[in-house]
Short mmCIF file of C-alpha atoms in Angstrom, two decimals:
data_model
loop_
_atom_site.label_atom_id
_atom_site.label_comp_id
_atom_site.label_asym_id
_atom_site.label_seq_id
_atom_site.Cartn_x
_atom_site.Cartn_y
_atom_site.Cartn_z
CA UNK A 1 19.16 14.17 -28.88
CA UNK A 2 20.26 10.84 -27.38
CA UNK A 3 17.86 9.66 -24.80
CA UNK A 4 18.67 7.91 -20.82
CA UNK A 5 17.30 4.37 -20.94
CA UNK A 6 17.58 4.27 -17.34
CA UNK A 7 16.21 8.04 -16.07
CA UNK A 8 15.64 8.58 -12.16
CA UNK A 9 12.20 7.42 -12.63
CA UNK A 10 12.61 3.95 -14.03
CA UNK A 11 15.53 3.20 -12.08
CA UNK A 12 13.55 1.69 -8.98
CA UNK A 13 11.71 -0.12 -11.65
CA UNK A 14 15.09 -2.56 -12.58
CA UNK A 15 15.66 -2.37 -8.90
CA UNK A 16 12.85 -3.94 -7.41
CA UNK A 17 12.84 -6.28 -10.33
CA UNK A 18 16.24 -7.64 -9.36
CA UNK A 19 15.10 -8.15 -5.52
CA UNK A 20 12.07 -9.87 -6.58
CA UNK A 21 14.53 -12.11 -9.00
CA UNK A 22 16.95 -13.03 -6.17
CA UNK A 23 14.13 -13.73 -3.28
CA UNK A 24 12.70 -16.18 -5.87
CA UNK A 25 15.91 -17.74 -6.17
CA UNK A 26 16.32 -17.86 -2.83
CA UNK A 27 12.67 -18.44 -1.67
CA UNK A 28 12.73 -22.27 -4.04
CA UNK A 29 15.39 -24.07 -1.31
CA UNK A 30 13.83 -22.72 1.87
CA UNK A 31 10.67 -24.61 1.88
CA UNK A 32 9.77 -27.29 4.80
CA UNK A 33 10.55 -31.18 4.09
CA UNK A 34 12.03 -30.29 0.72
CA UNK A 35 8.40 -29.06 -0.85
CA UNK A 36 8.14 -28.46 -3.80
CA UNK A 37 8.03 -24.51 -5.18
CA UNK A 38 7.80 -23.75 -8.70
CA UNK A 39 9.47 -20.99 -10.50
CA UNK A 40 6.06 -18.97 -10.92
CA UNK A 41 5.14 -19.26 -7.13
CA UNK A 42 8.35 -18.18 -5.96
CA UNK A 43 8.52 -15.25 -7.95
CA UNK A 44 4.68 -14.48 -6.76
CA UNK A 45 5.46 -15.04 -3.31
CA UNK A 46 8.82 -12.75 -3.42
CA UNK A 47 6.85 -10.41 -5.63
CA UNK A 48 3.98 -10.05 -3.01
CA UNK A 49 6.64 -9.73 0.28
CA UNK A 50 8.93 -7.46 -2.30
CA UNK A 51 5.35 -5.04 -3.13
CA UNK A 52 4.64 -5.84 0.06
CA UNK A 53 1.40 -7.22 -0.56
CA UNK A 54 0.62 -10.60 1.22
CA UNK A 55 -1.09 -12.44 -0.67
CA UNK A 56 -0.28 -15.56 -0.61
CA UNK A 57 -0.27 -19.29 -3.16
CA UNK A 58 1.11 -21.33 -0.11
CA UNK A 59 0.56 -21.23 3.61
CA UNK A 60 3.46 -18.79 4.65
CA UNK A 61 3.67 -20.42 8.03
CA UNK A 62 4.04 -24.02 7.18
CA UNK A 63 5.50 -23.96 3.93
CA UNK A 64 8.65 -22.37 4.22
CA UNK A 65 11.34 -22.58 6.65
CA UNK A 66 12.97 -20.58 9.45
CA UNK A 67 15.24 -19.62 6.62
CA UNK A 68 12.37 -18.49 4.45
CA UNK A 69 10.42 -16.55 6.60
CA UNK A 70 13.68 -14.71 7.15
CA UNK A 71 14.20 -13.89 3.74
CA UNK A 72 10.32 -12.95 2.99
CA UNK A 73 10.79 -10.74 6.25
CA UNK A 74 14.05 -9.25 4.38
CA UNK A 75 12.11 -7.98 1.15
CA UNK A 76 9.19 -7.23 3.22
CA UNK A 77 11.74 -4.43 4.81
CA UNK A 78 13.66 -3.84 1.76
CA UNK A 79 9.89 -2.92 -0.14
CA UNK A 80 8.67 -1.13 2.33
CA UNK A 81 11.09 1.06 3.18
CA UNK A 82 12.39 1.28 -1.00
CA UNK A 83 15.01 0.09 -2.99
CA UNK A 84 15.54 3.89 -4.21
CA UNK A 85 15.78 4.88 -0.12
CA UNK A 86 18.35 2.28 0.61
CA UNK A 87 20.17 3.36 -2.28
CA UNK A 88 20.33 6.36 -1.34
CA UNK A 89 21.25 6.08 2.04
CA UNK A 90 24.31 4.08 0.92
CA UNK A 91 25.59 7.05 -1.40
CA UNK A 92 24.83 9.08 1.58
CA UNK A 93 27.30 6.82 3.81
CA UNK A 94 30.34 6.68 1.19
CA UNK A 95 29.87 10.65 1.19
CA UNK A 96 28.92 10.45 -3.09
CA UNK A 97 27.86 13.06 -4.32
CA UNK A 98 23.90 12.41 -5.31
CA UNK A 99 23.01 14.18 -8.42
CA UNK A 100 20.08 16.45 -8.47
CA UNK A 101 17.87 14.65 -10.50
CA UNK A 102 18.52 11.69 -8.45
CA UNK A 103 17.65 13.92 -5.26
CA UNK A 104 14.66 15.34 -6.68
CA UNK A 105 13.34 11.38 -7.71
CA UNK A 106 14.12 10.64 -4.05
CA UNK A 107 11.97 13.77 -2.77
CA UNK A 108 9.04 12.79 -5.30
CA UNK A 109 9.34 9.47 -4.37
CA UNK A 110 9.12 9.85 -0.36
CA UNK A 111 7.74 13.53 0.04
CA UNK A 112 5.28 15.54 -1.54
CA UNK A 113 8.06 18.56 -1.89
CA UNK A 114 11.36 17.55 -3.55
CA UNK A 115 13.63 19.95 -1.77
CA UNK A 116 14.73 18.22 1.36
CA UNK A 117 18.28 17.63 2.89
CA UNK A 118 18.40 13.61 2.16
CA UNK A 119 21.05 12.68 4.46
CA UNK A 120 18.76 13.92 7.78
CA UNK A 121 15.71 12.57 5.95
CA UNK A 122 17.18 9.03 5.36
CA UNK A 123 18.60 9.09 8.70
CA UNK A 124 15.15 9.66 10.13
CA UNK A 125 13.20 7.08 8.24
CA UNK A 126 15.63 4.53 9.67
CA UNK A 127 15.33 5.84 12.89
CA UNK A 128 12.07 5.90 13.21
CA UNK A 129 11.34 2.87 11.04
CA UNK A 130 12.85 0.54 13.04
CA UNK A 131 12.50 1.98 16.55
CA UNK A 132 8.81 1.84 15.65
CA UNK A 133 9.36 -2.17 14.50
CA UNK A 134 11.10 -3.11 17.74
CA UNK A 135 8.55 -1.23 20.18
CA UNK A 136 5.80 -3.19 17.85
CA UNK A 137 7.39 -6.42 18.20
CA UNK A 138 8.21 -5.75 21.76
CA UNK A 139 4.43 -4.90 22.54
CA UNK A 140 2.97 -8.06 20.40
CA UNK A 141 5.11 -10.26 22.62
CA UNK A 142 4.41 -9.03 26.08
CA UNK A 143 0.45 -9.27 25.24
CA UNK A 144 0.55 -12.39 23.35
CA UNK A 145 3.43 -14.26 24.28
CA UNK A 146 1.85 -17.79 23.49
CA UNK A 147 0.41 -16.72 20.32
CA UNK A 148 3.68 -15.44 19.29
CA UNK A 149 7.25 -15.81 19.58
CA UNK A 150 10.23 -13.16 19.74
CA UNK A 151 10.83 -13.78 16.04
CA UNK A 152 7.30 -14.15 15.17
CA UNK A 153 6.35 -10.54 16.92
CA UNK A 154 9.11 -9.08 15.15
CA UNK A 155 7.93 -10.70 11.84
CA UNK A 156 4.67 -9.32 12.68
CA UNK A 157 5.63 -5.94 13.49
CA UNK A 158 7.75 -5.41 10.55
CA UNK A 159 4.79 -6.74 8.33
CA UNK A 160 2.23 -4.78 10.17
CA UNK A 161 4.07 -1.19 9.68
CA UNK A 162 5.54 -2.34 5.65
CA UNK A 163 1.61 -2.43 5.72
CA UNK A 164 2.77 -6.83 3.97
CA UNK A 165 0.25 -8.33 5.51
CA UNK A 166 2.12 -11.44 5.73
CA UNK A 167 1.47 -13.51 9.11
CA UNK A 168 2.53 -16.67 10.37
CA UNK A 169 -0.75 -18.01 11.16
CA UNK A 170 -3.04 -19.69 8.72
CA UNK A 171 -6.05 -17.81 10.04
CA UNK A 172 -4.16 -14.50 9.95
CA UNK A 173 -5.53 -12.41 13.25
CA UNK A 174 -8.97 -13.87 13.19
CA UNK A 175 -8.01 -16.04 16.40
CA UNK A 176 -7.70 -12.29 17.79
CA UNK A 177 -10.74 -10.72 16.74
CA UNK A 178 -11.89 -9.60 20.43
CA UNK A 179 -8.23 -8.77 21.48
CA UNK A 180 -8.51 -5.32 22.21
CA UNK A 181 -5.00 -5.00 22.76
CA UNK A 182 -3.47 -7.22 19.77
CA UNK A 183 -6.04 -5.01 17.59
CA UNK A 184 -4.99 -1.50 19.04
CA UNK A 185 -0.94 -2.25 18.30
CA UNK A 186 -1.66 -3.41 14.65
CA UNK A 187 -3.68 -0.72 13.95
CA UNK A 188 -1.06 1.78 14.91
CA UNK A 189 1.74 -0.14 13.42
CA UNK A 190 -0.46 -0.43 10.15
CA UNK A 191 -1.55 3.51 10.67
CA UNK A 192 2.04 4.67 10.93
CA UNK A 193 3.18 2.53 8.32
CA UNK A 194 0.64 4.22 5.93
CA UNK A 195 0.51 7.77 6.40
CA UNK A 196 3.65 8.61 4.89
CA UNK A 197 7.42 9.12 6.19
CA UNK A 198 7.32 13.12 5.87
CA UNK A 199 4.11 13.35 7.80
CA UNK A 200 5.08 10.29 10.58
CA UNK A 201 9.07 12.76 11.20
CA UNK A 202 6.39 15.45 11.35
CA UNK A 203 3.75 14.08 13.53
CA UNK A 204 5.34 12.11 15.92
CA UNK A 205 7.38 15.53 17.47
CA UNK A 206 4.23 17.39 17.32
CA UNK A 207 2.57 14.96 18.85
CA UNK A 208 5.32 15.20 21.41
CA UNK A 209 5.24 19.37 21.70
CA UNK A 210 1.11 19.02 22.03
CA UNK A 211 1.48 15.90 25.11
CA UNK A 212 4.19 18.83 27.20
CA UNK A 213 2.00 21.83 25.93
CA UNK A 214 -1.33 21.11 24.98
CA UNK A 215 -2.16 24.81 25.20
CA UNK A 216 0.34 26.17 22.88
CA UNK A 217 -1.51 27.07 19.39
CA UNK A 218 1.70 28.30 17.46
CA UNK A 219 2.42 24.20 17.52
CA UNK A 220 0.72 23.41 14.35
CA UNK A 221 0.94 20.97 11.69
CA UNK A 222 1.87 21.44 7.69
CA UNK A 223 -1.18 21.97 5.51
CA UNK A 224 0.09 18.65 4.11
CA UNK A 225 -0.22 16.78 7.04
CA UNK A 226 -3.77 17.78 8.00
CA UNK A 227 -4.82 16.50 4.53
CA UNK A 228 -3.61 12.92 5.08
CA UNK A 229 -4.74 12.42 8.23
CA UNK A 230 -7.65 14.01 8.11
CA UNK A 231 -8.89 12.02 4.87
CA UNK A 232 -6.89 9.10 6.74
CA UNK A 233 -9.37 9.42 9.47
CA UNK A 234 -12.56 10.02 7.86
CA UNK A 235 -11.60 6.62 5.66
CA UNK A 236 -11.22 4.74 8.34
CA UNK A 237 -14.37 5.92 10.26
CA UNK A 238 -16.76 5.66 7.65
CA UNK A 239 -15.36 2.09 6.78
CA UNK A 240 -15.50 1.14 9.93
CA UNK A 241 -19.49 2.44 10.52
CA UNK A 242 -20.25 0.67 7.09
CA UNK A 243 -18.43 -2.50 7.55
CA UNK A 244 -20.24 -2.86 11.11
CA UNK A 245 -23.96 -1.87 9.39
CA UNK A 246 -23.06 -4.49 6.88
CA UNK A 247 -21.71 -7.15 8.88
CA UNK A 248 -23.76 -6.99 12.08
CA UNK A 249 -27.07 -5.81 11.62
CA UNK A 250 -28.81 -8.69 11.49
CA UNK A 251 -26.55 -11.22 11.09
CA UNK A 252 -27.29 -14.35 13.00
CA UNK A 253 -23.75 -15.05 13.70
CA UNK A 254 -23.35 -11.43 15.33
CA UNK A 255 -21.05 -12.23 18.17
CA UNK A 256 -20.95 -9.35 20.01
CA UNK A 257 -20.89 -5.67 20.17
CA UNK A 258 -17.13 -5.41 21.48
CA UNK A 259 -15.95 -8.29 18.08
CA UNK A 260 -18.44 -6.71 16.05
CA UNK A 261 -16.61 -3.01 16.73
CA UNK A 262 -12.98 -4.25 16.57
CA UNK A 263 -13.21 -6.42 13.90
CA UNK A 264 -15.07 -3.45 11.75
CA UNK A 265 -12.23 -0.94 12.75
CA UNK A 266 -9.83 -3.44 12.31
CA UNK A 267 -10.98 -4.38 9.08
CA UNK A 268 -11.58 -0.77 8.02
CA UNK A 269 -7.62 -0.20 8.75
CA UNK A 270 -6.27 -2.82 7.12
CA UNK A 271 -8.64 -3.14 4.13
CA UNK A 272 -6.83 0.23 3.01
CA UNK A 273 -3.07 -0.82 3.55
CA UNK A 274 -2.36 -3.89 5.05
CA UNK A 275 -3.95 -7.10 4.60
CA UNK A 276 -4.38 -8.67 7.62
CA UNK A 277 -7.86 -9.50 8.35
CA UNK A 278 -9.79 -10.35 11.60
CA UNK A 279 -12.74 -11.34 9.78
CA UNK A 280 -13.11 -14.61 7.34
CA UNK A 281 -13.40 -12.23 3.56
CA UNK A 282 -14.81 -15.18 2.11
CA UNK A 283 -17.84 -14.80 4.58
CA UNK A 284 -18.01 -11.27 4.14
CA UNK A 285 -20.97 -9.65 2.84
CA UNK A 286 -20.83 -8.27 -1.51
CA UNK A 287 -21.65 -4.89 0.16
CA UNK A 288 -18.93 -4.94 2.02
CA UNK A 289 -16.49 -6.39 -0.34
CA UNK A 290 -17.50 -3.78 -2.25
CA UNK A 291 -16.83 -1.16 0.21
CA UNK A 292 -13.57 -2.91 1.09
CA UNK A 293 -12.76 -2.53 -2.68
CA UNK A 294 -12.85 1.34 -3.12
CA UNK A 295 -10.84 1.71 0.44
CA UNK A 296 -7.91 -0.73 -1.11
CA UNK A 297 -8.38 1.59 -4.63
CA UNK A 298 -7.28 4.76 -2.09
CA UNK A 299 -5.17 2.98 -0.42
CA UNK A 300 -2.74 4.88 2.18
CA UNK A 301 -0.32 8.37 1.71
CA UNK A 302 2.49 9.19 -0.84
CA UNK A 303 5.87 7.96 0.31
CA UNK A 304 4.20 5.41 2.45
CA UNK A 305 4.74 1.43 2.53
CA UNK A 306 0.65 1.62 1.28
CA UNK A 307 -0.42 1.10 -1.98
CA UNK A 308 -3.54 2.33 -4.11
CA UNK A 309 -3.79 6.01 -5.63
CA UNK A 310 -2.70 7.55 -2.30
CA UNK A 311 -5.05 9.51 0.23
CA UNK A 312 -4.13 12.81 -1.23
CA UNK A 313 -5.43 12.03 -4.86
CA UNK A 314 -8.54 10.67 -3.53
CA UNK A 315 -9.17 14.57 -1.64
CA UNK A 316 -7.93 16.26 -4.54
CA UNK A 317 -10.43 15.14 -6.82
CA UNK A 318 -13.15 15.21 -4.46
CA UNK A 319 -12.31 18.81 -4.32
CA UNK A 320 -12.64 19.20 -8.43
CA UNK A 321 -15.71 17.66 -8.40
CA UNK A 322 -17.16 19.92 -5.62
CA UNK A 323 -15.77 22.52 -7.11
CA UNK A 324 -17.35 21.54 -10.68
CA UNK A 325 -20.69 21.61 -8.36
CA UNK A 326 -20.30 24.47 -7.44
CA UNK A 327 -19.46 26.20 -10.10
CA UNK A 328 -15.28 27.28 -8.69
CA UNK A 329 -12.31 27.44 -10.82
CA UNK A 330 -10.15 26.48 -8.15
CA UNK A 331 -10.45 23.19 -6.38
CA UNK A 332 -9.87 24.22 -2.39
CA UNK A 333 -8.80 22.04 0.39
CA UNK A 334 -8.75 24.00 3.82
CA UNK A 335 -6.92 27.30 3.29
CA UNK A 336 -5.20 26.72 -0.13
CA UNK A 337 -6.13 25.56 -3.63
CA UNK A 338 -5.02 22.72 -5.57
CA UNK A 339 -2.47 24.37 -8.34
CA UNK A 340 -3.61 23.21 -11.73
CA UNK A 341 -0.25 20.44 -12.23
CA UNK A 342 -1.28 18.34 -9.49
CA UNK A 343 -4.98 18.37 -10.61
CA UNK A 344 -3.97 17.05 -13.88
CA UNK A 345 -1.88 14.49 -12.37
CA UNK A 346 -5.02 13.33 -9.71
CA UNK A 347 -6.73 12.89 -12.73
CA UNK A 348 -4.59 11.17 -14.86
CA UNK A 349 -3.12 8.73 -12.00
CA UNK A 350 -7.13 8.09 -11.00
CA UNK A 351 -7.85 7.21 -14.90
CA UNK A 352 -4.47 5.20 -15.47
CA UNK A 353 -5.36 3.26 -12.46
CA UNK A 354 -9.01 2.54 -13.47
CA UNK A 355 -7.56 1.41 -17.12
CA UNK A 356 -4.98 -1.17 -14.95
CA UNK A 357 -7.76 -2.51 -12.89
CA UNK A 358 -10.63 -3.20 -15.93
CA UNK A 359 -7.87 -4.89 -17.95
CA UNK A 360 -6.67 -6.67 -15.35
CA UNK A 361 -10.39 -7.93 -14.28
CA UNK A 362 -10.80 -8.85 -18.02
CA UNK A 363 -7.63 -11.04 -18.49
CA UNK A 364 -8.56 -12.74 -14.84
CA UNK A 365 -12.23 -13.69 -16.40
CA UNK A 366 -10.20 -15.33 -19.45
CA UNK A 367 -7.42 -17.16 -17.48
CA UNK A 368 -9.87 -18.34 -14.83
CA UNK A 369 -13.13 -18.73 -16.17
CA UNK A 370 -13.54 -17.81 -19.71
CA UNK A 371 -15.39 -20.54 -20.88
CA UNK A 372 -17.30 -21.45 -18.04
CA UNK A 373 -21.25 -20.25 -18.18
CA UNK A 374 -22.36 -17.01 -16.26
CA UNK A 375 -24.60 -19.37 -14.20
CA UNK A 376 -21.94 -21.57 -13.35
CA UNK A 377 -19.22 -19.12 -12.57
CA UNK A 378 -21.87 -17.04 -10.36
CA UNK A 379 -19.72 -15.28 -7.62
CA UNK A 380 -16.56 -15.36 -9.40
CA UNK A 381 -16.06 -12.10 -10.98
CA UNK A 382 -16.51 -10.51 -7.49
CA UNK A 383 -13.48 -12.61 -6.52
CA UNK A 384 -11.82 -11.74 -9.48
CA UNK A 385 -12.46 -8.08 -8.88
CA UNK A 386 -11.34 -8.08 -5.28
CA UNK A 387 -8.12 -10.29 -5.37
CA UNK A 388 -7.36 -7.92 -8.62
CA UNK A 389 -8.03 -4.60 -6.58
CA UNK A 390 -6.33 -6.26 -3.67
CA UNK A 391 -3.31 -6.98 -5.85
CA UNK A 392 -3.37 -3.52 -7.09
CA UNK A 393 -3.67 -1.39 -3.78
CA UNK A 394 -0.73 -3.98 -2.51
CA UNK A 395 -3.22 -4.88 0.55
CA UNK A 396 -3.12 -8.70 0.04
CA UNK A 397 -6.60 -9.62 0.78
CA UNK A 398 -8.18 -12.64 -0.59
CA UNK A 399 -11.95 -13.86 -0.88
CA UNK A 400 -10.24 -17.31 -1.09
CA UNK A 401 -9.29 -17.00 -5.01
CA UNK A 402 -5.42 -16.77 -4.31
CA UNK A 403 -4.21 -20.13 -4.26
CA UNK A 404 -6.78 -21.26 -7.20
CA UNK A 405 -5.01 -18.62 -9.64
CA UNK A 406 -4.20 -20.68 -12.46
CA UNK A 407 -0.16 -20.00 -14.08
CA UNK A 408 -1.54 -16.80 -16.46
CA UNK A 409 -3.50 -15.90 -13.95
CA UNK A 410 -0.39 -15.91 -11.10
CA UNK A 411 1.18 -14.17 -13.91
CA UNK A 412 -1.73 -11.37 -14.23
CA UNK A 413 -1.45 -11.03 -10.42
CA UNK A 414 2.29 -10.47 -10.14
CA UNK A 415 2.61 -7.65 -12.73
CA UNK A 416 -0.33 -5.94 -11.17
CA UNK A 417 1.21 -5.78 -7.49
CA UNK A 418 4.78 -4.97 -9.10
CA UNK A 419 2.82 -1.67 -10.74
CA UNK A 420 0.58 -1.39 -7.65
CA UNK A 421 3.84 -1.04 -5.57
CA UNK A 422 6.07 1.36 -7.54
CA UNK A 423 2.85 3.02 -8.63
CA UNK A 424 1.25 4.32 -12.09
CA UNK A 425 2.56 7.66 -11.82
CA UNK A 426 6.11 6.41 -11.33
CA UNK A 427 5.26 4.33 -15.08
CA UNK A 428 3.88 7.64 -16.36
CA UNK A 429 7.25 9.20 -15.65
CA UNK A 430 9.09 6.44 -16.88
CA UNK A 431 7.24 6.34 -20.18
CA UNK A 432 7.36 10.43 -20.30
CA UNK A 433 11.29 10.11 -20.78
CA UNK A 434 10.85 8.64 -23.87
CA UNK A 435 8.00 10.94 -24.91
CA UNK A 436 8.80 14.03 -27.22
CA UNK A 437 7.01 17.78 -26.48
CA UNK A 438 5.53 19.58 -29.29
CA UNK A 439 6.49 22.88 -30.45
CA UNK A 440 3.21 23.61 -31.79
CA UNK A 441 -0.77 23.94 -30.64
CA UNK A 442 -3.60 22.88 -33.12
CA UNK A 443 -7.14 25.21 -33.39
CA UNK A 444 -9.32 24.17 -31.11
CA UNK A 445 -12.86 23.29 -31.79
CA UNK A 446 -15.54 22.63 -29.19
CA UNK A 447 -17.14 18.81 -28.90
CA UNK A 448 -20.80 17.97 -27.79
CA UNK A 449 -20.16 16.22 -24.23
CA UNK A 450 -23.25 14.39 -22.80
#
């Protein structure tokens, strides 16, 4: 049987390989004074705006022109919102027929149930996306209006909800760290941005129906919904309470309980998602780097602009292994169980993603410090580990290690946000096309575990 090189599945993969090739291309003449970019930087930097990631080998800011910071802005919105969506949207517009296996990629790829009209879906995300953008960008300006300009609000905004993390300023949002009002807008642009387009069309009108009727109880959300943002929430507290005991509690630069709050929440948010950071990560403590590190491994919802294995994987296997404690067969999350399929794929998605990250932290120790002595190179495999975990949950935080990256290492970094960004399980189902079934079952025999 002949086989489809390019299947529904690996189709985004050329896709956001040719956007990444073109913004490099692009990216090398719009730097400031005629600077120099090389080849591997550009294609890093359009990589990183493309994945939306953030991070960063030059100062975004200063380096690049007006007309670069337009384009990084362009694939910041073109990787956020999808190659595959845009696509899709423009087949919509000609009135092509879309094929159902391209319809059902589309639903996998932006819902957790295929079977969806994509026309009034696409239309929505649009909608929403960039009403949400300009109300961002509108809000950032009116607060801040001599920390940032029209264009730099709107670059803001659009990186705050793509969850890029790209800013303008060299210091990020630390300059805001007590700005309760700077902090509050990026957190919901970052929040909205990360929960998923199927539960943000779902939310934001019940949100709506509960503000006119808060006493109505047939207004209810999907089972689906409650998951995300309930595991959303209880991320984001529990970051935040741990970042604060970590940070604050005697620290003798503690600068407050109002900084010390924000910056902890803010952090907590954006450690998951985003990338922008309130706090100096270099300064941070290793318990909270650590703690950071297993929020960007999570990262945000399915069909979001966030990266890592997804909220939803994250409770599902939280609910096998509670289930394993207590001695279930069926993994339960509020009134339903976890059919057996999307167990299997938690736990192969989880493993996949562990496999990425080790190899990725062992070719990092080779290309950046591989011959240098453990008590010389003290500190740097914690860097290593956190700009590779960074890279891989597409947050774009950086201990500092970012601009150091030698060329393998750049190299290293790059392929890990590309997969970070399209996501292991979209690679799983891009290898499975070429993968054959077997039409038989071997005896099985049982194996001494433990």
């Amino acid at each position: 049987m002949k086989r489809k090189i390019l299947s529904p599945f690996s189709l985004p993969i050329f896709y956001f390989g040719s956007v990444i090739l073109v913004g490099a291309f692009f990216l090398r003449s719009s730097t400031n004074n005629n600077s120099y970019l090389s080849w591997i930087d550009a294609i890093f930097t359009a990589t990183s705006a493309t994945c939306v990631t953030g991070l960063a080998v030059v100062d975004t800011g200063t380096f690049f022109n007006t007309t670069g910071h337009i384009i990084i802005l362009i694939l910041i919105q073109l990787g956020g919102l999808g190659i595959m969506t845009f696509t899709s949207l423009i087949f919509y517009l000609r009135n092509r027929r879309v094929s159902l296996t391209d319809r059902i990629a589309v639903g996998q790829s932006l819902l957790h149930d295929p079977a969806f009209n994509i026309g009034k879906f696409l239309i929505q995300i649009f909608a929403w996306t960039f009403l949400i953008e300009i109300i961002g960008a509108g809000l950032i300006y009116i607060k801040a209006p001599y920390g940032f300009s029209p264009f730099s609000a709107l670059f803001h905004s659009i990186s705050a909800f793509c969850n890029a993390g790209f800013s303008l300023h060299s210091d990020s949002l630390i300059a805001y760290q007590g700005d309760i009002g700077i902090n509050f807008i990026f957190i919901m642009l970052i929040v909205l941005g990360g929960i998923g387009f199927s539960v943000l069309t779902e939310v934001i009108p019940y949100s709506i129906k509960k503000i006119r009727d808060p006493k109505k109880k047939s207004i209810k959300l999907s089972w689906y919904s409650s998951v995300v943002i309930r595991t959303s929430l209880f991320l984001i507290i529990s970051g935040a309470i741990l970042i604060y005991i970590f940070e604050n509690i005697g620290n003798k630069h503690y600068h407050g309980f109002r900084y010390a709050v924000l910056s902890s929440i803010f952090q907590s948010v954006s450690c998951r998602t985003a990338g922008f950071n309130s706090l100096d990560i270099s300064q941070m403590t290793n318990v909270s780097l650590l703690i950071m590190m297993i929020l960007m491994v999570i990262g945000g919802a399915p069909g979001s602009c966030a990266g890592g294995v997804k909220v939803t994987t994250f409770r599902v296997i939280l609910a096998f292994i509670f289930a394993q404690l207590k001695g279930q067969k069926q993994s339960i999350i509020g009134k339903f169980a976890v059919d057996e399929g999307t167990l299997n794929k938690a736990l192969m998605l989880t493993v996949f993603s562990v496999i990425i990250i080790m190899s990725s932290i062992i070719f990092l120790n080779i290309t950046e410090g591989g011959r240098v002595p453990h008590i010389e190179a003290r500190g740097l495999n914690t860097e290593i580990a956190f700009e590779v975990v960074s890279a891989f949950g597409t947050v774009g935080l950086t201990t500092g290690l970012t601009p150091k990256l030698s060329f393998f290492g750049k190299i290293v970094i790059t392929i890990l946000m590309f997969i970070g960004r399209l996501g292991p399980i979209l690679f799983l189902s891009a290898i499975k096309n070429f993968q054959e079934d077997k039409l038989y079952l071997l005896p099985q025999e049982n194996m001494l575990i433990g």
